[in-house]
PDB file of C-alpha atoms and ligand atoms in Angstrom:
ATOM      1  CA  MET A   1      43.429 197.452 145.605  1.00 49.00           C
ATOM      2  CA  SER A   2      45.316 199.358 148.250  1.00 53.00           C
ATOM      3  CA  SER A   3      48.156 201.057 146.326  1.00 81.00           C
ATOM      4  CA  ASN A   4      47.915 203.235 143.227  1.00 94.00           C
ATOM      5  CA  PRO A   5      45.994 201.192 140.699  1.00 95.00           C
ATOM      6  CA  HIS A   6      48.121 202.566 137.761  1.00 95.00           C
ATOM      7  CA  GLU A   7      51.170 201.442 139.637  1.00 96.00           C
ATOM      8  CA  VAL A   8      49.725 197.998 140.120  1.00 97.00           C
ATOM      9  CA  ALA A   9      48.859 197.830 136.418  1.00 97.00           C
ATOM     10  CA  ARG A  10      52.399 198.715 135.372  1.00 97.00           C
ATOM     11  CA  LYS A  11      53.607 195.891 137.597  1.00 97.00           C
ATOM     12  CA  ALA A  12      51.164 193.500 135.999  1.00 97.00           C
ATOM     13  CA  ALA A  13      52.192 194.694 132.507  1.00 98.00           C
ATOM     14  CA  ASP A  14      55.806 194.066 133.310  1.00 97.00           C
ATOM     15  CA  GLU A  15      55.243 190.638 134.542  1.00 97.00           C
ATOM     16  CA  LEU A  16      52.985 189.857 131.633  1.00 96.00           C
ATOM     17  CA  ARG A  17      55.632 190.995 129.091  1.00 96.00           C
ATOM     18  CA  SER A  18      58.310 189.051 130.676  1.00 96.00           C
ATOM     19  CA  ARG A  19      56.024 185.854 130.975  1.00 95.00           C
ATOM     20  CA  ALA A  20      54.923 186.171 127.312  1.00 93.00           C
ATOM     21  CA  GLY A  21      58.387 187.024 126.167  1.00 93.00           C
ATOM     22  CA  VAL A  22      57.068 190.059 124.375  1.00 93.00           C
ATOM     23  CA  ASP A  23      58.584 193.640 124.488  1.00 95.00           C
ATOM     24  CA  SER A  24      55.258 195.298 123.758  1.00 96.00           C
ATOM     25  CA  PHE A  25      51.746 194.499 122.764  1.00 97.00           C
ATOM     26  CA  ASP A  26      49.788 196.300 119.939  1.00 97.00           C
ATOM     27  CA  VAL A  27      46.192 195.386 120.477  1.00 97.00           C
ATOM     28  CA  ALA A  28      44.250 194.201 123.528  1.00 98.00           C
ATOM     29  CA  LEU A  29      41.063 192.215 123.208  1.00 98.00           C
ATOM     30  CA  VAL A  30      38.593 191.647 126.090  1.00 97.00           C
ATOM     31  CA  MET A  31      36.467 188.678 125.408  1.00 95.00           C
ATOM     32  CA  GLY A  32      33.150 188.851 127.166  1.00 91.00           C
ATOM     33  CA  SER A  33      30.428 186.329 127.749  1.00 79.00           C
ATOM     34  CA  GLY A  34      29.944 184.292 124.605  1.00 81.00           C
ATOM     35  CA  TRP A  35      33.062 185.532 122.817  1.00 89.00           C
ATOM     36  CA  VAL A  36      35.714 183.431 124.637  1.00 86.00           C
ATOM     37  CA  SER A  37      35.795 180.585 122.099  1.00 85.00           C
ATOM     38  CA  ALA A  38      35.873 183.205 119.372  1.00 89.00           C
ATOM     39  CA  ALA A  39      39.543 184.109 120.519  1.00 91.00           C
ATOM     40  CA  ASP A  40      40.754 180.765 118.910  1.00 90.00           C
ATOM     41  CA  GLU A  41      40.253 182.324 115.466  1.00 89.00           C
ATOM     42  CA  LEU A  42      42.661 185.087 116.121  1.00 91.00           C
ATOM     43  CA  GLY A  43      46.006 183.576 115.329  1.00 85.00           C
ATOM     44  CA  ALA A  44      48.806 181.488 116.909  1.00 82.00           C
ATOM     45  CA  ALA A  45      48.273 181.336 120.675  1.00 83.00           C
ATOM     46  CA  GLY A  46      51.427 181.796 122.662  1.00 86.00           C
ATOM     47  CA  GLU A  47      51.698 181.892 126.420  1.00 91.00           C
ATOM     48  CA  GLU A  48      48.436 181.529 128.349  1.00 92.00           C
ATOM     49  CA  PHE A  49      47.697 181.464 132.135  1.00 93.00           C
ATOM     50  CA  PRO A  50      45.146 182.427 134.755  1.00 92.00           C
ATOM     51  CA  VAL A  51      44.971 186.206 134.866  1.00 94.00           C
ATOM     52  CA  HIS A  52      44.889 186.321 138.698  1.00 93.00           C
ATOM     53  CA  GLU A  53      48.542 185.264 138.670  1.00 93.00           C
ATOM     54  CA  LEU A  54      49.267 188.780 137.620  1.00 95.00           C
ATOM     55  CA  PRO A  55      49.324 191.684 140.205  1.00 95.00           C
ATOM     56  CA  GLY A  56      45.878 193.191 140.850  1.00 94.00           C
ATOM     57  CA  PHE A  57      43.632 190.638 139.180  1.00 93.00           C
ATOM     58  CA  LEU A  58      40.898 188.727 140.987  1.00 86.00           C
ATOM     59  CA  PRO A  59      39.908 185.163 140.634  1.00 72.00           C
ATOM     60  CA  PRO A  60      36.839 184.719 138.299  1.00 62.00           C
ATOM     61  CA  ALA A  61      33.354 184.461 139.859  1.00 62.00           C
ATOM     62  CA  VAL A  62      30.791 183.638 137.043  1.00 57.00           C
ATOM     63  CA  GLU A  63      30.556 180.575 134.839  1.00 56.00           C
ATOM     64  CA  GLY A  64      31.601 181.471 131.151  1.00 46.00           C
ATOM     65  CA  HIS A  65      34.240 183.927 132.378  1.00 52.00           C
ATOM     66  CA  ALA A  66      37.352 181.935 132.080  1.00 57.00           C
ATOM     67  CA  GLY A  67      39.712 184.434 133.636  1.00 90.00           C
ATOM     68  CA  LEU A  68      42.706 183.649 131.446  1.00 93.00           C
ATOM     69  CA  VAL A  69      45.182 185.882 129.630  1.00 95.00           C
ATOM     70  CA  ARG A  70      46.704 184.813 126.268  1.00 95.00           C
ATOM     71  CA  ALA A  71      49.364 186.210 124.174  1.00 95.00           C
ATOM     72  CA  VAL A  72      48.593 185.745 120.435  1.00 96.00           C
ATOM     73  CA  LYS A  73      50.697 186.556 117.328  1.00 93.00           C
ATOM     74  CA  ALA A  74      48.659 187.631 114.365  1.00 91.00           C
ATOM     75  CA  GLY A  75      50.952 188.391 111.545  1.00 89.00           C
ATOM     76  CA  GLU A  76      53.119 191.218 112.783  1.00 89.00           C
ATOM     77  CA  ARG A  77      50.603 192.182 115.415  1.00 92.00           C
ATOM     78  CA  ARG A  78      51.079 191.183 119.067  1.00 95.00           C
ATOM     79  CA  LEU A  79      47.674 190.577 120.699  1.00 97.00           C
ATOM     80  CA  LEU A  80      46.850 190.555 124.252  1.00 97.00           C
ATOM     81  CA  VAL A  81      43.635 188.555 124.742  1.00 97.00           C
ATOM     82  CA  PHE A  82      41.655 188.498 128.080  1.00 96.00           C
ATOM     83  CA  LEU A  83      39.375 185.601 128.226  1.00 94.00           C
ATOM     84  CA  GLY A  84      36.730 186.934 130.651  1.00 91.00           C
ATOM     85  CA  ARG A  85      36.601 190.145 132.644  1.00 93.00           C
ATOM     86  CA  THR A  86      35.792 191.424 136.102  1.00 93.00           C
ATOM     87  CA  HIS A  87      32.204 193.063 136.372  1.00 94.00           C
ATOM     88  CA  LEU A  88      31.200 195.820 138.678  1.00 95.00           C
ATOM     89  CA  TYR A  89      28.493 193.607 140.228  1.00 94.00           C
ATOM     90  CA  GLU A  90      31.165 191.421 141.683  1.00 90.00           C
ATOM     91  CA  GLY A  91      31.582 194.154 144.183  1.00 91.00           C
ATOM     92  CA  HIS A  92      35.296 194.842 143.959  1.00 92.00           C
ATOM     93  CA  GLY A  93      34.952 198.396 142.604  1.00 95.00           C
ATOM     94  CA  THR A  94      35.875 200.233 139.493  1.00 97.00           C
ATOM     95  CA  ASP A  95      39.663 199.807 139.734  1.00 96.00           C
ATOM     96  CA  ALA A  96      39.148 196.015 139.647  1.00 95.00           C
ATOM     97  CA  VAL A  97      36.912 196.297 136.611  1.00 96.00           C
ATOM     98  CA  VAL A  98      39.288 198.455 134.550  1.00 97.00           C
ATOM     99  CA  HIS A  99      42.502 196.719 135.663  1.00 97.00           C
ATOM    100  CA  ASN A 100      42.621 194.641 132.411  1.00 98.00           C
ATOM    101  CA  VAL A 101      42.535 197.835 130.258  1.00 98.00           C
ATOM    102  CA  ARG A 102      45.115 199.609 132.407  1.00 98.00           C
ATOM    103  CA  THR A 103      47.384 196.574 132.287  1.00 98.00           C
ATOM    104  CA  ALA A 104      47.058 196.381 128.473  1.00 98.00           C
ATOM    105  CA  THR A 105      47.793 200.042 127.867  1.00 98.00           C
ATOM    106  CA  ALA A 106      50.675 199.859 130.204  1.00 98.00           C
ATOM    107  CA  ALA A 107      52.029 196.842 128.171  1.00 98.00           C
ATOM    108  CA  GLY A 108      51.846 198.992 125.092  1.00 98.00           C
ATOM    109  CA  ALA A 109      48.468 198.320 123.589  1.00 98.00           C
ATOM    110  CA  SER A 110      47.167 201.396 121.785  1.00 98.00           C
ATOM    111  CA  THR A 111      43.995 199.723 120.405  1.00 98.00           C
ATOM    112  CA  VAL A 112      41.507 198.062 122.797  1.00 98.00           C
ATOM    113  CA  ILE A 113      38.714 195.897 121.537  1.00 98.00           C
ATOM    114  CA  LEU A 114      36.026 195.409 124.061  1.00 98.00           C
ATOM    115  CA  THR A 115      33.423 192.620 123.447  1.00 97.00           C
ATOM    116  CA  ASN A 116      30.320 191.786 125.412  1.00 95.00           C
ATOM    117  CA  ALA A 117      27.036 189.979 125.471  1.00 93.00           C
ATOM    118  CA  ALA A 118      24.033 192.273 125.283  1.00 95.00           C
ATOM    119  CA  GLY A 119      20.275 192.312 125.313  1.00 95.00           C
ATOM    120  CA  SER A 120      18.547 193.741 122.281  1.00 96.00           C
ATOM    121  CA  LEU A 121      16.171 196.614 122.425  1.00 97.00           C
ATOM    122  CA  ARG A 122      15.427 196.844 118.753  1.00 95.00           C
ATOM    123  CA  PRO A 123      13.870 194.076 116.597  1.00 91.00           C
ATOM    124  CA  GLU A 124      16.598 194.738 113.802  1.00 92.00           C
ATOM    125  CA  LEU A 125      19.384 193.814 116.266  1.00 94.00           C
ATOM    126  CA  ARG A 126      18.853 190.059 116.070  1.00 90.00           C
ATOM    127  CA  VAL A 127      19.962 187.366 118.481  1.00 90.00           C
ATOM    128  CA  GLY A 128      23.253 185.810 117.418  1.00 90.00           C
ATOM    129  CA  ARG A 129      24.468 188.831 115.565  1.00 91.00           C
ATOM    130  CA  PRO A 130      27.351 191.120 116.495  1.00 95.00           C
ATOM    131  CA  VAL A 131      26.571 194.885 116.684  1.00 97.00           C
ATOM    132  CA  VAL A 132      29.157 197.710 116.481  1.00 98.00           C
ATOM    133  CA  ILE A 133      28.971 199.926 119.588  1.00 98.00           C
ATOM    134  CA  ALA A 134      28.508 203.516 118.379  1.00 98.00           C
ATOM    135  CA  ASP A 135      28.414 205.054 121.833  1.00 98.00           C
ATOM    136  CA  HIS A 136      27.369 204.256 125.335  1.00 98.00           C
ATOM    137  CA  ILE A 137      25.157 205.430 128.090  1.00 98.00           C
ATOM    138  CA  ASN A 138      26.894 204.783 131.422  1.00 98.00           C
ATOM    139  CA  LEU A 139      24.169 204.072 133.944  1.00 98.00           C
ATOM    140  CA  THR A 140      26.401 202.497 136.561  1.00 98.00           C
ATOM    141  CA  ALA A 141      26.641 205.851 138.372  1.00 96.00           C
ATOM    142  CA  ARG A 142      30.382 205.183 138.588  1.00 97.00           C
ATOM    143  CA  SER A 143      33.579 206.227 136.856  1.00 97.00           C
ATOM    144  CA  PRO A 144      36.998 204.609 136.902  1.00 97.00           C
ATOM    145  CA  LEU A 145      38.597 208.042 136.866  1.00 96.00           C
ATOM    146  CA  ARG A 146      39.581 210.038 140.072  1.00 90.00           C
ATOM    147  CA  GLY A 147      40.307 213.690 140.583  1.00 85.00           C
ATOM    148  CA  ALA A 148      40.438 216.268 137.729  1.00 75.00           C
ATOM    149  CA  SER A 149      40.571 213.804 134.909  1.00 82.00           C
ATOM    150  CA  PHE A 150      38.160 215.519 132.573  1.00 89.00           C
ATOM    151  CA  VAL A 151      38.529 212.982 129.750  1.00 94.00           C
ATOM    152  CA  ASP A 152      36.663 213.910 126.526  1.00 95.00           C
ATOM    153  CA  LEU A 153      34.309 211.047 125.555  1.00 97.00           C
ATOM    154  CA  THR A 154      33.174 212.466 122.321  1.00 95.00           C
ATOM    155  CA  ASP A 155      34.883 209.888 120.219  1.00 94.00           C
ATOM    156  CA  THR A 156      34.958 207.089 122.750  1.00 98.00           C
ATOM    157  CA  TYR A 157      34.269 204.397 120.138  1.00 98.00           C
ATOM    158  CA  SER A 158      36.725 205.353 117.483  1.00 98.00           C
ATOM    159  CA  ALA A 159      34.971 206.523 114.275  1.00 97.00           C
ATOM    160  CA  ALA A 160      37.852 205.167 112.232  1.00 97.00           C
ATOM    161  CA  LEU A 161      37.662 201.713 113.729  1.00 98.00           C
ATOM    162  CA  ARG A 162      33.835 201.671 113.362  1.00 98.00           C
ATOM    163  CA  ALA A 163      34.286 202.550 109.658  1.00 97.00           C
ATOM    164  CA  LEU A 164      37.001 199.778 109.203  1.00 97.00           C
ATOM    165  CA  VAL A 165      34.590 197.091 110.749  1.00 97.00           C
ATOM    166  CA  ARG A 166      31.744 198.252 108.475  1.00 95.00           C
ATOM    167  CA  ASP A 167      34.063 198.092 105.537  1.00 96.00           C
ATOM    168  CA  ILE A 168      34.746 194.503 106.389  1.00 96.00           C
ATOM    169  CA  ASP A 169      31.071 193.651 106.908  1.00 95.00           C
ATOM    170  CA  PRO A 170      28.609 196.342 105.602  1.00 95.00           C
ATOM    171  CA  SER A 171      25.689 194.275 107.001  1.00 94.00           C
ATOM    172  CA  LEU A 172      26.672 195.032 110.616  1.00 96.00           C
ATOM    173  CA  ALA A 173      24.469 197.275 112.477  1.00 96.00           C
ATOM    174  CA  GLU A 174      25.533 199.874 115.001  1.00 97.00           C
ATOM    175  CA  GLY A 175      23.903 200.665 118.306  1.00 98.00           C
ATOM    176  CA  VAL A 176      24.021 202.660 121.586  1.00 98.00           C
ATOM    177  CA  TYR A 177      25.003 200.401 124.590  1.00 98.00           C
ATOM    178  CA  ALA A 178      23.412 201.069 127.977  1.00 98.00           C
ATOM    179  CA  ALA A 179      25.784 199.951 130.715  1.00 98.00           C
ATOM    180  CA  MET A 180      23.714 198.766 133.794  1.00 98.00           C
ATOM    181  CA  PRO A 181      25.316 197.781 137.077  1.00 97.00           C
ATOM    182  CA  GLY A 182      23.541 194.369 137.219  1.00 90.00           C
ATOM    183  CA  PRO A 183      23.721 191.566 138.207  1.00 95.00           C
ATOM    184  CA  HIS A 184      19.947 191.318 137.648  1.00 95.00           C
ATOM    185  CA  PHE A 185      18.446 191.784 134.288  1.00 94.00           C
ATOM    186  CA  GLU A 186      16.090 194.784 133.863  1.00 96.00           C
ATOM    187  CA  THR A 187      12.354 195.025 134.349  1.00 96.00           C
ATOM    188  CA  PRO A 188      10.190 195.640 131.255  1.00 95.00           C
ATOM    189  CA  ALA A 189       9.595 199.314 132.534  1.00 97.00           C
ATOM    190  CA  GLU A 190      13.402 199.814 132.811  1.00 98.00           C
ATOM    191  CA  ILE A 191      13.757 198.574 129.259  1.00 97.00           C
ATOM    192  CA  ARG A 192      11.106 200.993 127.983  1.00 97.00           C
ATOM    193  CA  MET A 193      13.034 203.689 129.850  1.00 98.00           C
ATOM    194  CA  LEU A 194      16.351 202.691 128.226  1.00 98.00           C
ATOM    195  CA  ARG A 195      14.653 202.762 124.848  1.00 98.00           C
ATOM    196  CA  ALA A 196      13.371 206.300 125.527  1.00 98.00           C
ATOM    197  CA  LEU A 197      16.905 207.349 126.534  1.00 98.00           C
ATOM    198  CA  GLY A 198      18.288 206.293 123.167  1.00 98.00           C
ATOM    199  CA  ALA A 199      19.779 202.879 124.017  1.00 98.00           C
ATOM    200  CA  ASP A 200      19.695 200.059 121.450  1.00 98.00           C
ATOM    201  CA  LEU A 201      21.593 197.420 123.470  1.00 98.00           C
ATOM    202  CA  VAL A 202      21.860 196.707 127.213  1.00 98.00           C
ATOM    203  CA  GLY A 203      24.571 195.016 129.338  1.00 98.00           C
ATOM    204  CA  MET A 204      26.690 195.020 132.380  1.00 97.00           C
ATOM    205  CA  SER A 205      30.198 195.819 131.225  1.00 97.00           C
ATOM    206  CA  THR A 206      32.287 197.648 128.676  1.00 98.00           C
ATOM    207  CA  ALA A 207      31.476 201.290 129.478  1.00 98.00           C
ATOM    208  CA  LEU A 208      33.928 201.726 132.413  1.00 98.00           C
ATOM    209  CA  GLU A 209      36.712 199.861 130.518  1.00 98.00           C
ATOM    210  CA  ALA A 210      36.063 202.224 127.384  1.00 98.00           C
ATOM    211  CA  ILE A 211      36.407 205.351 129.719  1.00 98.00           C
ATOM    212  CA  ALA A 212      39.648 203.874 131.363  1.00 98.00           C
ATOM    213  CA  ALA A 213      41.086 203.105 127.744  1.00 98.00           C
ATOM    214  CA  LYS A 214      40.324 206.657 126.656  1.00 97.00           C
ATOM    215  CA  GLU A 215      42.066 208.149 129.668  1.00 96.00           C
ATOM    216  CA  GLN A 216      45.184 206.159 128.514  1.00 96.00           C
ATOM    217  CA  GLY A 217      44.802 207.586 125.049  1.00 96.00           C
ATOM    218  CA  ALA A 218      43.941 204.245 123.467  1.00 98.00           C
ATOM    219  CA  ASP A 219      41.536 203.786 120.477  1.00 98.00           C
ATOM    220  CA  VAL A 220      38.520 201.754 121.467  1.00 98.00           C
ATOM    221  CA  LEU A 221      36.366 199.401 119.349  1.00 98.00           C
ATOM    222  CA  GLY A 222      33.175 197.876 121.129  1.00 98.00           C
ATOM    223  CA  LEU A 223      31.415 194.892 119.797  1.00 97.00           C
ATOM    224  CA  SER A 224      28.208 193.466 121.314  1.00 96.00           C
ATOM    225  CA  LEU A 225      26.942 190.036 120.598  1.00 94.00           C
ATOM    226  CA  VAL A 226      23.144 190.025 120.954  1.00 94.00           C
ATOM    227  CA  THR A 227      22.463 187.087 123.029  1.00 90.00           C
ATOM    228  CA  ASN A 228      18.768 187.699 123.920  1.00 91.00           C
ATOM    229  CA  VAL A 229      15.978 190.165 123.557  1.00 90.00           C
ATOM    230  CA  ALA A 230      15.561 192.475 126.568  1.00 91.00           C
ATOM    231  CA  ALA A 231      12.682 191.990 129.098  1.00 86.00           C
ATOM    232  CA  GLY A 232       9.241 192.742 127.947  1.00 81.00           C
ATOM    233  CA  LEU A 233      10.142 192.548 124.278  1.00 83.00           C
ATOM    234  CA  SER A 234       9.823 188.809 123.800  1.00 83.00           C
ATOM    235  CA  ASP A 235       7.836 185.894 125.378  1.00 79.00           C
ATOM    236  CA  ARG A 236      11.184 184.119 126.341  1.00 76.00           C
ATOM    237  CA  PRO A 237      12.357 184.337 129.988  1.00 77.00           C
ATOM    238  CA  LEU A 238      16.017 185.627 130.353  1.00 76.00           C
ATOM    239  CA  ASP A 239      18.706 183.358 131.728  1.00 77.00           C
ATOM    240  CA  HIS A 240      22.567 183.307 131.721  1.00 77.00           C
ATOM    241  CA  GLU A 241      22.574 179.946 130.048  1.00 79.00           C
ATOM    242  CA  GLU A 242      20.915 181.375 126.988  1.00 76.00           C
ATOM    243  CA  VAL A 243      23.568 184.056 126.923  1.00 73.00           C
ATOM    244  CA  LEU A 244      26.302 181.467 126.895  1.00 76.00           C
ATOM    245  CA  GLU A 245      24.715 179.114 124.454  1.00 79.00           C
ATOM    246  CA  THR A 246      24.080 181.918 121.822  1.00 81.00           C
ATOM    247  CA  GLY A 247      27.716 182.879 122.292  1.00 77.00           C
ATOM    248  CA  ARG A 248      28.900 179.266 121.610  1.00 78.00           C
ATOM    249  CA  ASP A 249      26.835 179.084 118.428  1.00 82.00           C
ATOM    250  CA  ALA A 250      27.960 182.454 117.122  1.00 84.00           C
ATOM    251  CA  ALA A 251      31.709 182.064 118.173  1.00 80.00           C
ATOM    252  CA  PRO A 252      33.204 180.903 114.799  1.00 82.00           C
ATOM    253  CA  GLY A 253      31.515 183.769 112.881  1.00 87.00           C
ATOM    254  CA  VAL A 254      32.455 186.552 115.387  1.00 91.00           C
ATOM    255  CA  GLY A 255      35.934 185.014 115.684  1.00 92.00           C
ATOM    256  CA  ARG A 256      36.472 185.437 111.902  1.00 92.00           C
ATOM    257  CA  LEU A 257      35.166 188.978 112.130  1.00 95.00           C
ATOM    258  CA  LEU A 258      37.639 189.798 114.930  1.00 95.00           C
ATOM    259  CA  ALA A 259      40.502 188.200 112.922  1.00 95.00           C
ATOM    260  CA  ALA A 260      39.654 190.228 109.909  1.00 95.00           C
ATOM    261  CA  ILE A 261      39.500 193.417 111.974  1.00 96.00           C
ATOM    262  CA  VAL A 262      42.950 192.723 113.601  1.00 95.00           C
ATOM    263  CA  GLU A 263      44.485 191.962 110.276  1.00 93.00           C
ATOM    264  CA  ARG A 264      43.508 195.504 109.036  1.00 93.00           C
ATOM    265  CA  LEU A 265      44.538 197.529 112.001  1.00 92.00           C
TER     266      LEU A 265
HETATM  267 CL1  6GU B   1      18.603 191.953 128.736  1.00 87.90          CL
HETATM  268  N1  6GU B   1      20.374 193.020 130.392  1.00 87.90           N
HETATM  269  C1  6GU B   1      21.659 193.140 130.800  1.00 87.90           C
HETATM  270  N2  6GU B   1      21.797 194.123 131.765  1.00 87.90           N
HETATM  271  N3  6GU B   1      22.733 192.542 130.464  1.00 87.90           N
HETATM  272  C2  6GU B   1      22.503 191.664 129.512  1.00 87.90           C
HETATM  273  C3  6GU B   1      21.217 191.335 128.885  1.00 87.90           C
HETATM  274  C4  6GU B   1      20.236 192.153 129.403  1.00 87.90           C
HETATM  275  N4  6GU B   1      21.461 190.387 127.996  1.00 87.90           N
HETATM  276  C5  6GU B   1      22.631 190.023 128.021  1.00 87.90           C
HETATM  277  N5  6GU B   1      23.292 190.759 128.912  1.00 87.90           N
END
């Protein structure tokens, strides 16, 4: 992205609001691998179109990342739902990765819900279950911020939103998400390292978007769907198809959870 990325995000937000016929959005949701069909549970879908029609967005690269943006009305709440995201491993840099969040906050969203597919590092975090992200370890060696933007990441994943989710479903576990650059999965030795570092989940997204959302003053909720057990912790080989399949099976349940969360915001 050549010009100021925040400027491009404001342009994208303006075009989005005008196409959706909405003055301002309240909540943004980013639906990661395995979460896309869960979006259908959120409420009445309004305008929907390929996100790359907006300034600054790239065409999708990976199967299962639909690359659509949808306006949804859920009661009084205006939701902005991204079906798919740009990942760092696509090679377009951090501005491309967080352009969704910057566009959403520029369009008024003060709550950002980030969802993803993750590998589990703990036996209690079972395949097919959503896990509330308590914190992250950003191992991408990148930041979406530039210059003297010393954002406090103490409460990156809002304690209030985490409490709300666990009030809705007290059986949900919480975990620390390790963000890796990908696109390969980890070696068993790297998974042992991540466990030693205090991670419970591993994936290739979310952390940079959460940082960008905090820079804009938004409250962030992170939810991982455990789609597989990480390398060396099970006999099963890892593949992207397994990730998508688990997501499809879990979609109605996690969709109802999201709908319940949005209703109570
Ligand atoms: Cl095991 N690793 C990473 N980096 N991303 C994942 C994953 C594992 N499982 C789902 N996404």
